[in-house]
Short mmCIF file of C-alpha atoms in Angstrom, two decimals:
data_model
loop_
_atom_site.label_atom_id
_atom_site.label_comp_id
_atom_site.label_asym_id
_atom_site.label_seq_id
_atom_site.Cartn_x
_atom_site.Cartn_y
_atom_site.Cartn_z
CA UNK A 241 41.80 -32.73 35.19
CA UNK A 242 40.53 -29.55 32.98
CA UNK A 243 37.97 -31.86 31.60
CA UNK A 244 36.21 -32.27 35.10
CA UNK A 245 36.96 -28.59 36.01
CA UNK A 246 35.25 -27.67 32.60
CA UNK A 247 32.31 -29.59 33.67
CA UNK A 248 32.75 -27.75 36.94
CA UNK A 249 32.20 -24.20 35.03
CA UNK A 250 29.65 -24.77 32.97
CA UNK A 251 27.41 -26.15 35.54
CA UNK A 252 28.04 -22.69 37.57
CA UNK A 253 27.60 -20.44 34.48
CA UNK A 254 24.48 -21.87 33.68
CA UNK A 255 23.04 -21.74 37.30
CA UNK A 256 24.12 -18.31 37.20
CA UNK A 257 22.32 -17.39 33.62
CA UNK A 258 19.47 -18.81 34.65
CA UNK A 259 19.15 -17.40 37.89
CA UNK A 260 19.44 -13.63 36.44
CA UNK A 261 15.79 -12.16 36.10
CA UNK A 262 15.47 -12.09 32.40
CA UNK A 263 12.77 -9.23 31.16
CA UNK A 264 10.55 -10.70 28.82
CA UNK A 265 8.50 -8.77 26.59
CA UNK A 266 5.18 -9.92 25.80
CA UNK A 267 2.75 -8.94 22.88
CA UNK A 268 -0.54 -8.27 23.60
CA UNK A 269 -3.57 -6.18 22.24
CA UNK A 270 -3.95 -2.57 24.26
CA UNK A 271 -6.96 -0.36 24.05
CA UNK A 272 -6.67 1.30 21.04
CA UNK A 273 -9.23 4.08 21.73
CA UNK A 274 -6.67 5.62 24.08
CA UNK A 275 -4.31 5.59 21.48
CA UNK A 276 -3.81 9.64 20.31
CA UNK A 277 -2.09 12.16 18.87
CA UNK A 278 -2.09 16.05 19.08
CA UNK A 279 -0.30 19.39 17.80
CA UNK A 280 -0.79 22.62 19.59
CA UNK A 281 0.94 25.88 18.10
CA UNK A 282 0.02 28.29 20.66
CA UNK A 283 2.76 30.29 22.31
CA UNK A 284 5.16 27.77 21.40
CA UNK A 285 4.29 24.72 19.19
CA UNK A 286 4.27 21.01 21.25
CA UNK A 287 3.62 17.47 19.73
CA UNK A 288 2.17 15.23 22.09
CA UNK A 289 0.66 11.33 21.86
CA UNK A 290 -0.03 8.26 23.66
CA UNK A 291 0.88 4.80 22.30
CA UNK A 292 1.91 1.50 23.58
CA UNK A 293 1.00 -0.13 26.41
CA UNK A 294 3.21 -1.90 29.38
CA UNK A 295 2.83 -5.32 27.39
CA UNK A 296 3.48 -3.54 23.89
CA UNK A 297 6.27 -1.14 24.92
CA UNK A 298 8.03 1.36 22.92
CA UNK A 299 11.43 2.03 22.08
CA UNK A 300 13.08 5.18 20.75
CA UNK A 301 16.30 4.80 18.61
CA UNK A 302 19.02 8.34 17.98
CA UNK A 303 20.64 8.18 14.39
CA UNK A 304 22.49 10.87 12.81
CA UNK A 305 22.59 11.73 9.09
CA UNK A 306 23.21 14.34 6.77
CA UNK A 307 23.49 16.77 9.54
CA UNK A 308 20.35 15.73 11.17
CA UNK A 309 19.24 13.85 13.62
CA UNK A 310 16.15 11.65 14.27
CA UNK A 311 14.58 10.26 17.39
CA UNK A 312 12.50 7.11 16.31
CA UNK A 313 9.61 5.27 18.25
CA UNK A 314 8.84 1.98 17.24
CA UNK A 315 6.17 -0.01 18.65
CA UNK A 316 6.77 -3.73 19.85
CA UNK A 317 3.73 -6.19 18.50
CA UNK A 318 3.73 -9.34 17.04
CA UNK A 319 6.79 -9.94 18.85
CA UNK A 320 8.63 -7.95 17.15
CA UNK A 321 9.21 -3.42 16.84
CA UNK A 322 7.64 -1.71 13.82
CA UNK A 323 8.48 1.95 13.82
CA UNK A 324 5.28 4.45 14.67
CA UNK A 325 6.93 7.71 14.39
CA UNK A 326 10.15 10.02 14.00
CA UNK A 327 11.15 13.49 15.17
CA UNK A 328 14.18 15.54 14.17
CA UNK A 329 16.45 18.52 15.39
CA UNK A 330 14.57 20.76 12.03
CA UNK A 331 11.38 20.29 14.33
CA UNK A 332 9.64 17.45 11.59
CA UNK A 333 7.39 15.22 12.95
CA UNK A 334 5.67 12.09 11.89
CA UNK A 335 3.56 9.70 13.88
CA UNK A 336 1.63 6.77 12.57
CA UNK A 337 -1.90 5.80 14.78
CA UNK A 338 -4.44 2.83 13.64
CA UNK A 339 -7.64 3.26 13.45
CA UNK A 340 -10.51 0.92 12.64
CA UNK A 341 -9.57 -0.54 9.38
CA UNK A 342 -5.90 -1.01 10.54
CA UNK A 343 -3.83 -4.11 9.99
CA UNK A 344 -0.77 -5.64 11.41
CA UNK A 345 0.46 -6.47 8.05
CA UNK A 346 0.18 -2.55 7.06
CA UNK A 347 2.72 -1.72 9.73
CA UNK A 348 6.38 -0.75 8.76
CA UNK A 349 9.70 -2.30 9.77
CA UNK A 350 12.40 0.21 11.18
CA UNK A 351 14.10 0.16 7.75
CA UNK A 352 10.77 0.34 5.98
CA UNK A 353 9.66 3.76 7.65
CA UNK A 354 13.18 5.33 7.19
CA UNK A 355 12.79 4.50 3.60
CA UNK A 356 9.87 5.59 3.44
CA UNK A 357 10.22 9.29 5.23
CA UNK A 358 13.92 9.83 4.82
CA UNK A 359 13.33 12.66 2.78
CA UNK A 360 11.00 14.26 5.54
CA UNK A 361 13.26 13.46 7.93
CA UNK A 362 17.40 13.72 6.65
CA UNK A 363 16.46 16.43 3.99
CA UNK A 364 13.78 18.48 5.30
CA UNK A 365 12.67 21.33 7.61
CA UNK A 366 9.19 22.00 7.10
CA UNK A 367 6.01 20.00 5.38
CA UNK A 368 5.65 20.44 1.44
CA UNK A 369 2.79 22.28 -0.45
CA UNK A 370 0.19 19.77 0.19
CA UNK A 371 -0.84 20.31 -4.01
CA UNK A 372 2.90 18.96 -4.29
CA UNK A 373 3.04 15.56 -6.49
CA UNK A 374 5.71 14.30 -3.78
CA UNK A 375 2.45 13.99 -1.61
CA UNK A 376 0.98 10.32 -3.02
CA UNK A 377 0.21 6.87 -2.09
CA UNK A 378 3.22 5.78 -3.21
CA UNK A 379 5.42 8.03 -0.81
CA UNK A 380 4.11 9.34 2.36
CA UNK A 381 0.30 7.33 2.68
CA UNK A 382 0.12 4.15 4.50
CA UNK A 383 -3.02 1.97 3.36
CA UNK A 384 -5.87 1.80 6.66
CA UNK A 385 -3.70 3.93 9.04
CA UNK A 386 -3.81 7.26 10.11
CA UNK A 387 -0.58 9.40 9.68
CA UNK A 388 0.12 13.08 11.30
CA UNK A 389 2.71 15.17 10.09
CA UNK A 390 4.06 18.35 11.63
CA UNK A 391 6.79 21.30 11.41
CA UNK A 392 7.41 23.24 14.08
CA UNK A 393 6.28 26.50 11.40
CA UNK A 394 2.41 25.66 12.69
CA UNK A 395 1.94 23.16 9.95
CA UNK A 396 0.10 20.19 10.52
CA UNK A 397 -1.82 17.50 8.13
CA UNK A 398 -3.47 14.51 9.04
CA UNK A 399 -3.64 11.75 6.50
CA UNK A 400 -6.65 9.34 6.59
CA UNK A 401 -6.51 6.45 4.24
CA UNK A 402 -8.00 3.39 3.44
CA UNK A 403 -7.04 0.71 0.93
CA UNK A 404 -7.73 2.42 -1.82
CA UNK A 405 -7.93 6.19 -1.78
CA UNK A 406 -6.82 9.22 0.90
CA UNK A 407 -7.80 12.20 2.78
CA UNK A 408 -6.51 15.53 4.03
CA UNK A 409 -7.53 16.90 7.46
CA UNK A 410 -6.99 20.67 8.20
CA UNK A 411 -8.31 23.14 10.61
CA UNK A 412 -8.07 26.75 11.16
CA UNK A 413 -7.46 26.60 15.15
CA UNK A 414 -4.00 26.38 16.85
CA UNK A 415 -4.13 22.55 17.19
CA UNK A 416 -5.30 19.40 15.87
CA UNK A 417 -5.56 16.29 17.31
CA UNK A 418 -5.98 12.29 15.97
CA UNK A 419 -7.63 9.32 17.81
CA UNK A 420 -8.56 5.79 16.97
CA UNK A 421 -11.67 7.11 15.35
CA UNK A 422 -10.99 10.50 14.47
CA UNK A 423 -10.66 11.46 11.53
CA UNK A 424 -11.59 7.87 10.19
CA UNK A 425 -15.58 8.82 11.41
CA UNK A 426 -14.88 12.24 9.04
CA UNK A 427 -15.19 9.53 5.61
CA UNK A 428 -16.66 6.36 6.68
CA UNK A 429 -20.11 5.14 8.13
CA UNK A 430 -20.03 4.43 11.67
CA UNK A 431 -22.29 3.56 14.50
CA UNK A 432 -23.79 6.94 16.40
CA UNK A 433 -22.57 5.21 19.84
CA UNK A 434 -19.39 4.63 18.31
CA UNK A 435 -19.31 8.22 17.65
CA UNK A 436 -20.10 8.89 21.28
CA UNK A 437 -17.13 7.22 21.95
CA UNK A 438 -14.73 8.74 20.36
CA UNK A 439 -11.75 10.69 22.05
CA UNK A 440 -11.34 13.40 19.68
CA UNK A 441 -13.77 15.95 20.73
CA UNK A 442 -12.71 15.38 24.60
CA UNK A 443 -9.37 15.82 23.72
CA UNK A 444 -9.62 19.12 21.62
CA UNK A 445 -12.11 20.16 24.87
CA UNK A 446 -8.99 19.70 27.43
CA UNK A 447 -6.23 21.49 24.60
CA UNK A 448 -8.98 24.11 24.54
CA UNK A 449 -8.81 24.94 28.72
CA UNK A 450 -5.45 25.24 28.55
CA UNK A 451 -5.71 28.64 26.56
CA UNK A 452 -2.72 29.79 25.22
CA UNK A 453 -0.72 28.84 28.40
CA UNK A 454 0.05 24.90 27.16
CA UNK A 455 3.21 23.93 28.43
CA UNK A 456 4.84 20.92 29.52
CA UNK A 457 3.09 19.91 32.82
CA UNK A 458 -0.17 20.71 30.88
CA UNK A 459 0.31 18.89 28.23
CA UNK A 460 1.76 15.87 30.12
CA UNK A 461 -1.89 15.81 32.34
CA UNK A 462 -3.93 15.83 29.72
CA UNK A 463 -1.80 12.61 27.91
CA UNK A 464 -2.13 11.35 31.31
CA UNK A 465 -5.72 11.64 31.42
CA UNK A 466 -6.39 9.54 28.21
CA UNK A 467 -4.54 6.50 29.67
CA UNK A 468 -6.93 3.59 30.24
CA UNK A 469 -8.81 2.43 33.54
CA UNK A 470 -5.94 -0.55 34.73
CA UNK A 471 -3.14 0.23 32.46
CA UNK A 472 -0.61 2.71 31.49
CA UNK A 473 0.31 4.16 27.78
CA UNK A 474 4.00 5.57 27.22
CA UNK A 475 3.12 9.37 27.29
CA UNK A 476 5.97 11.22 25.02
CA UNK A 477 5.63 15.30 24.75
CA UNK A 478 8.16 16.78 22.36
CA UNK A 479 9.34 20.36 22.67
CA UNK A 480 10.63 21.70 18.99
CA UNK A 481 11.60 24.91 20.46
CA UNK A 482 13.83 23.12 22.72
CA UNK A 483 14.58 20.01 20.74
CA UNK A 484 13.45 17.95 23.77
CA UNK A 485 11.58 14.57 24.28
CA UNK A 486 9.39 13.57 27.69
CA UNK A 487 8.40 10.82 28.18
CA UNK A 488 6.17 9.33 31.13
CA UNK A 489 4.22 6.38 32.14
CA UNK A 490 2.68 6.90 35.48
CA UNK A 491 0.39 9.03 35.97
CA UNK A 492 0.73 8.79 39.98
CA UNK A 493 4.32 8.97 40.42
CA UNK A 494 5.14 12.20 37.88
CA UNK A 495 8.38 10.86 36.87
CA UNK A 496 9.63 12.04 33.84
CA UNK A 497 12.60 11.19 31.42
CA UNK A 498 14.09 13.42 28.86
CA UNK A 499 15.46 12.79 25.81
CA UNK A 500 17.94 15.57 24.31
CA UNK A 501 18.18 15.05 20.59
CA UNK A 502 20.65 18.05 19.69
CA UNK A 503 22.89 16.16 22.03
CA UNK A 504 21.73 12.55 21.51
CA UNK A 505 21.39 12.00 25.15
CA UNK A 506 18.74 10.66 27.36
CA UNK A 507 18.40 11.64 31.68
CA UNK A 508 15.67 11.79 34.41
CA UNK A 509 13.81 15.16 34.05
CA UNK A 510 11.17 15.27 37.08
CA UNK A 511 9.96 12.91 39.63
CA UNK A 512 13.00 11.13 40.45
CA UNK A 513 15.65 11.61 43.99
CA UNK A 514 18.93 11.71 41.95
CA UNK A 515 19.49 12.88 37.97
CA UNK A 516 21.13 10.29 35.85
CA UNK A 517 22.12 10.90 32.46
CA UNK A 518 23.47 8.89 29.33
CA UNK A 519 23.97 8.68 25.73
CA UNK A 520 20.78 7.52 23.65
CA UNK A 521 22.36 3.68 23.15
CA UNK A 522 23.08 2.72 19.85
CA UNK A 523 20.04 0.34 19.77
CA UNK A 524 17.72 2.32 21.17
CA UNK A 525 16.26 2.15 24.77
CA UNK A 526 12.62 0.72 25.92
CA UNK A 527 10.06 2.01 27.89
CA UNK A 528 10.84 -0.56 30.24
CA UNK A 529 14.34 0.15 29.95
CA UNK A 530 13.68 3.74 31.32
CA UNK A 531 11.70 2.40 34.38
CA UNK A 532 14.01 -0.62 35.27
CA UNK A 533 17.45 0.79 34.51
CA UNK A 534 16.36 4.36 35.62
CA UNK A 535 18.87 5.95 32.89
CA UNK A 536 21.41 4.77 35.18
CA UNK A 537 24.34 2.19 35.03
CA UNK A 538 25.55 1.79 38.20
CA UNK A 539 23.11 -0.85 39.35
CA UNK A 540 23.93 -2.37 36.29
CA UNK A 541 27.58 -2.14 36.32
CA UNK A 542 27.71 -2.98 40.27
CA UNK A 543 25.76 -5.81 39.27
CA UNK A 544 28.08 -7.28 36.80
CA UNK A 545 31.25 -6.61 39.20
CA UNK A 546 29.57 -8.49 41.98
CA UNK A 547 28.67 -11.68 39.57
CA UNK A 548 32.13 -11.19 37.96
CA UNK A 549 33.85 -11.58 41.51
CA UNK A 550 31.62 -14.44 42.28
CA UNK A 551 32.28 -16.59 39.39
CA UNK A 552 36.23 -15.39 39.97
CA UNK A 553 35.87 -16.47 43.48
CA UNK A 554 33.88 -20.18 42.44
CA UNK A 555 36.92 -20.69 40.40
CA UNK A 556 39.80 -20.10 42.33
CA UNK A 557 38.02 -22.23 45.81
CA UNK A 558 37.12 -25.04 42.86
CA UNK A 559 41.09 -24.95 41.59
CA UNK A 560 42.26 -25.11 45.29
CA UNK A 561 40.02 -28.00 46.20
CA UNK A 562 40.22 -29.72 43.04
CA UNK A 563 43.62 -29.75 42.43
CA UNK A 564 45.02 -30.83 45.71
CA UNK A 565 42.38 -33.88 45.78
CA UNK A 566 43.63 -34.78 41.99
CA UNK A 567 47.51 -34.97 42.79
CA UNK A 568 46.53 -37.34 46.09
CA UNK A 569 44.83 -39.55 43.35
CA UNK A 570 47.57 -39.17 41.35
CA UNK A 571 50.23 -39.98 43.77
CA UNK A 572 47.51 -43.14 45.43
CA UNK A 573 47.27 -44.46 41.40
CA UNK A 574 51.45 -44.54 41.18
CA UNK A 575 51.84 -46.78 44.26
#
């Protein structure tokens, strides 16, 4: 009898897993010359950049750790998440951006980067002397990628490396900004129309209108403006000032999701009919996550209480058909 009701169950649980929309994420190359990266310390200092794609999402993870805590963003390629920058409550922050000499195989695994920065990130405040030996390929540089570091002080390098040796970008105004080919087109020979191409210089143009009145919504139009003809980039602003993460992804809609990290929690900013907050989940939330789940769990949980009750209610009708029909073959088979 529970041999048939068995088969009974696992012919509806299946039905039911498969019939559950499962989100699938697929890896797939993204335009990498909308890819970029800025710093402005104006009235108050903002980092701002544009990465991913809605094929090669991004995820931000919370950890705590000697007193500190740390927003990462990893990237998801190669089907699986390499981690493309950090950001914690001291106002430190580091984000990694390819450029034309970048490889797959030069990217770093979650555990690779926090390795890799921990002291930045768990021990730090500000960005060491750059004439400080802690500064070397064997610590902070990344072979063919470029690498921006900032503290909320007004102190910003960029890093440009290739296999072999390194570079140090620094400028006297109130921001800097990184692209695909900027400031790889500062050391290497490349095409004039490449150079034509290149972001950077319409990027510092749109910092530059804003004056010395950048602020959020600024900042989050010009991101907005760099995204690519067809596709969206995750657009995340971060606020040191306020220890505060935006992120965005469509530049039609203006929704906006915020990220707290002195509280480790994440809610709908702007854009949106209702506010919904939560705490950061312990493995991180996607881009896609944000848009489908809306920071909220009552879909989710209502969800799961109306499946629960259906299986519940499958059961108990299958017992109280089943069982009746088994003792009348019972009772037929004793005659």
């Amino acid at each position: 009898m529970f041999s048939g009701i068995s088969k009974l169950l696992s012919t509806i649980l299946l039905l039911l897993i498969f019939s559950i929309p499962q989100h699938n994420i697929k890896a797939q190359s993204t335009d990498l010359n909308n890819n970029i990266g800025f710093v402005v310390c104006t009235q108050n200092v903002y980092y701002g950049f544009n990465s991913g794609s809605s094929e090669n999402e991004l995820r931000f993870r919370y950890t705590q750790q000697n007193r500190q805590s740390v927003l990462f963003i990893d990237l998801f390629e190669e089907n699986q998440f390499f981690t493309i920058g950090a950001y914690n409550n001291k106002g430190l922050f580091i984000l990694l951006l390819d450029h034309p000499g970048s490889e797959v195989k030069n990217r770093l695994s979650p555990s690779e980067f926090e390795n890799k920065y921990r002291n930045l990130l768990f021990e730090s405040t500000r960005i060491a002397d750059l004439n400080n030996s802690e500064l070397s390929m064997n610590n902070w540089v990344i072979p063919n990628m470029n690498i921006l570091i900032a503290d909320k002080f007004g102190k910003t390098i960029i890093i440009n490396s290739d296999e072999f040796e390194f570079e140090y970008v620094q400028n006297d105004l109130p921001y800097l900004g990184v692209t695909y080919l900027f400031p790889y087109d500062q050391f290497h020979d490349i095409p004039d129309i490449l150079r034509q191409e290149s972001n950077h210089s319409q990027l510092m143009t749109e910092i530059d209108k804003t004056d010395e009145n950048f602020n959020l919504e600024s900042g989050m139009e010009i991101l907005m403006k760099f995204h690519p003809e067809g596709n969206t980039k995750t657009s995340v602003l971060i606020s040191p000032s306020e220890n505060q993460v935006f992120v965005s992804m469509d530049k039609t809609t203006g929704e906006i999701w915020k990220f707290d990290i002195n509280g480790g929690t994440v809610e709908t900013e702007s854009g949106f009919d209702r506010n919904h907050k939560a705490n950061i989940p312990k493995l991180g939330i996607t881009s896609s996550d944000l848009i489908v789940l809306n920071f909220s769990n009552e879909n989710l949980t209502r969800g799961i209480i109306a499946i629960s009750i259906g299986i519940l209610l499958i059961i108990i009708i299958s017992i109280l058909v089943y069982l009746p029909r088994n003792k009348i073959i019972q009772q037929e088979e004793m005659k």
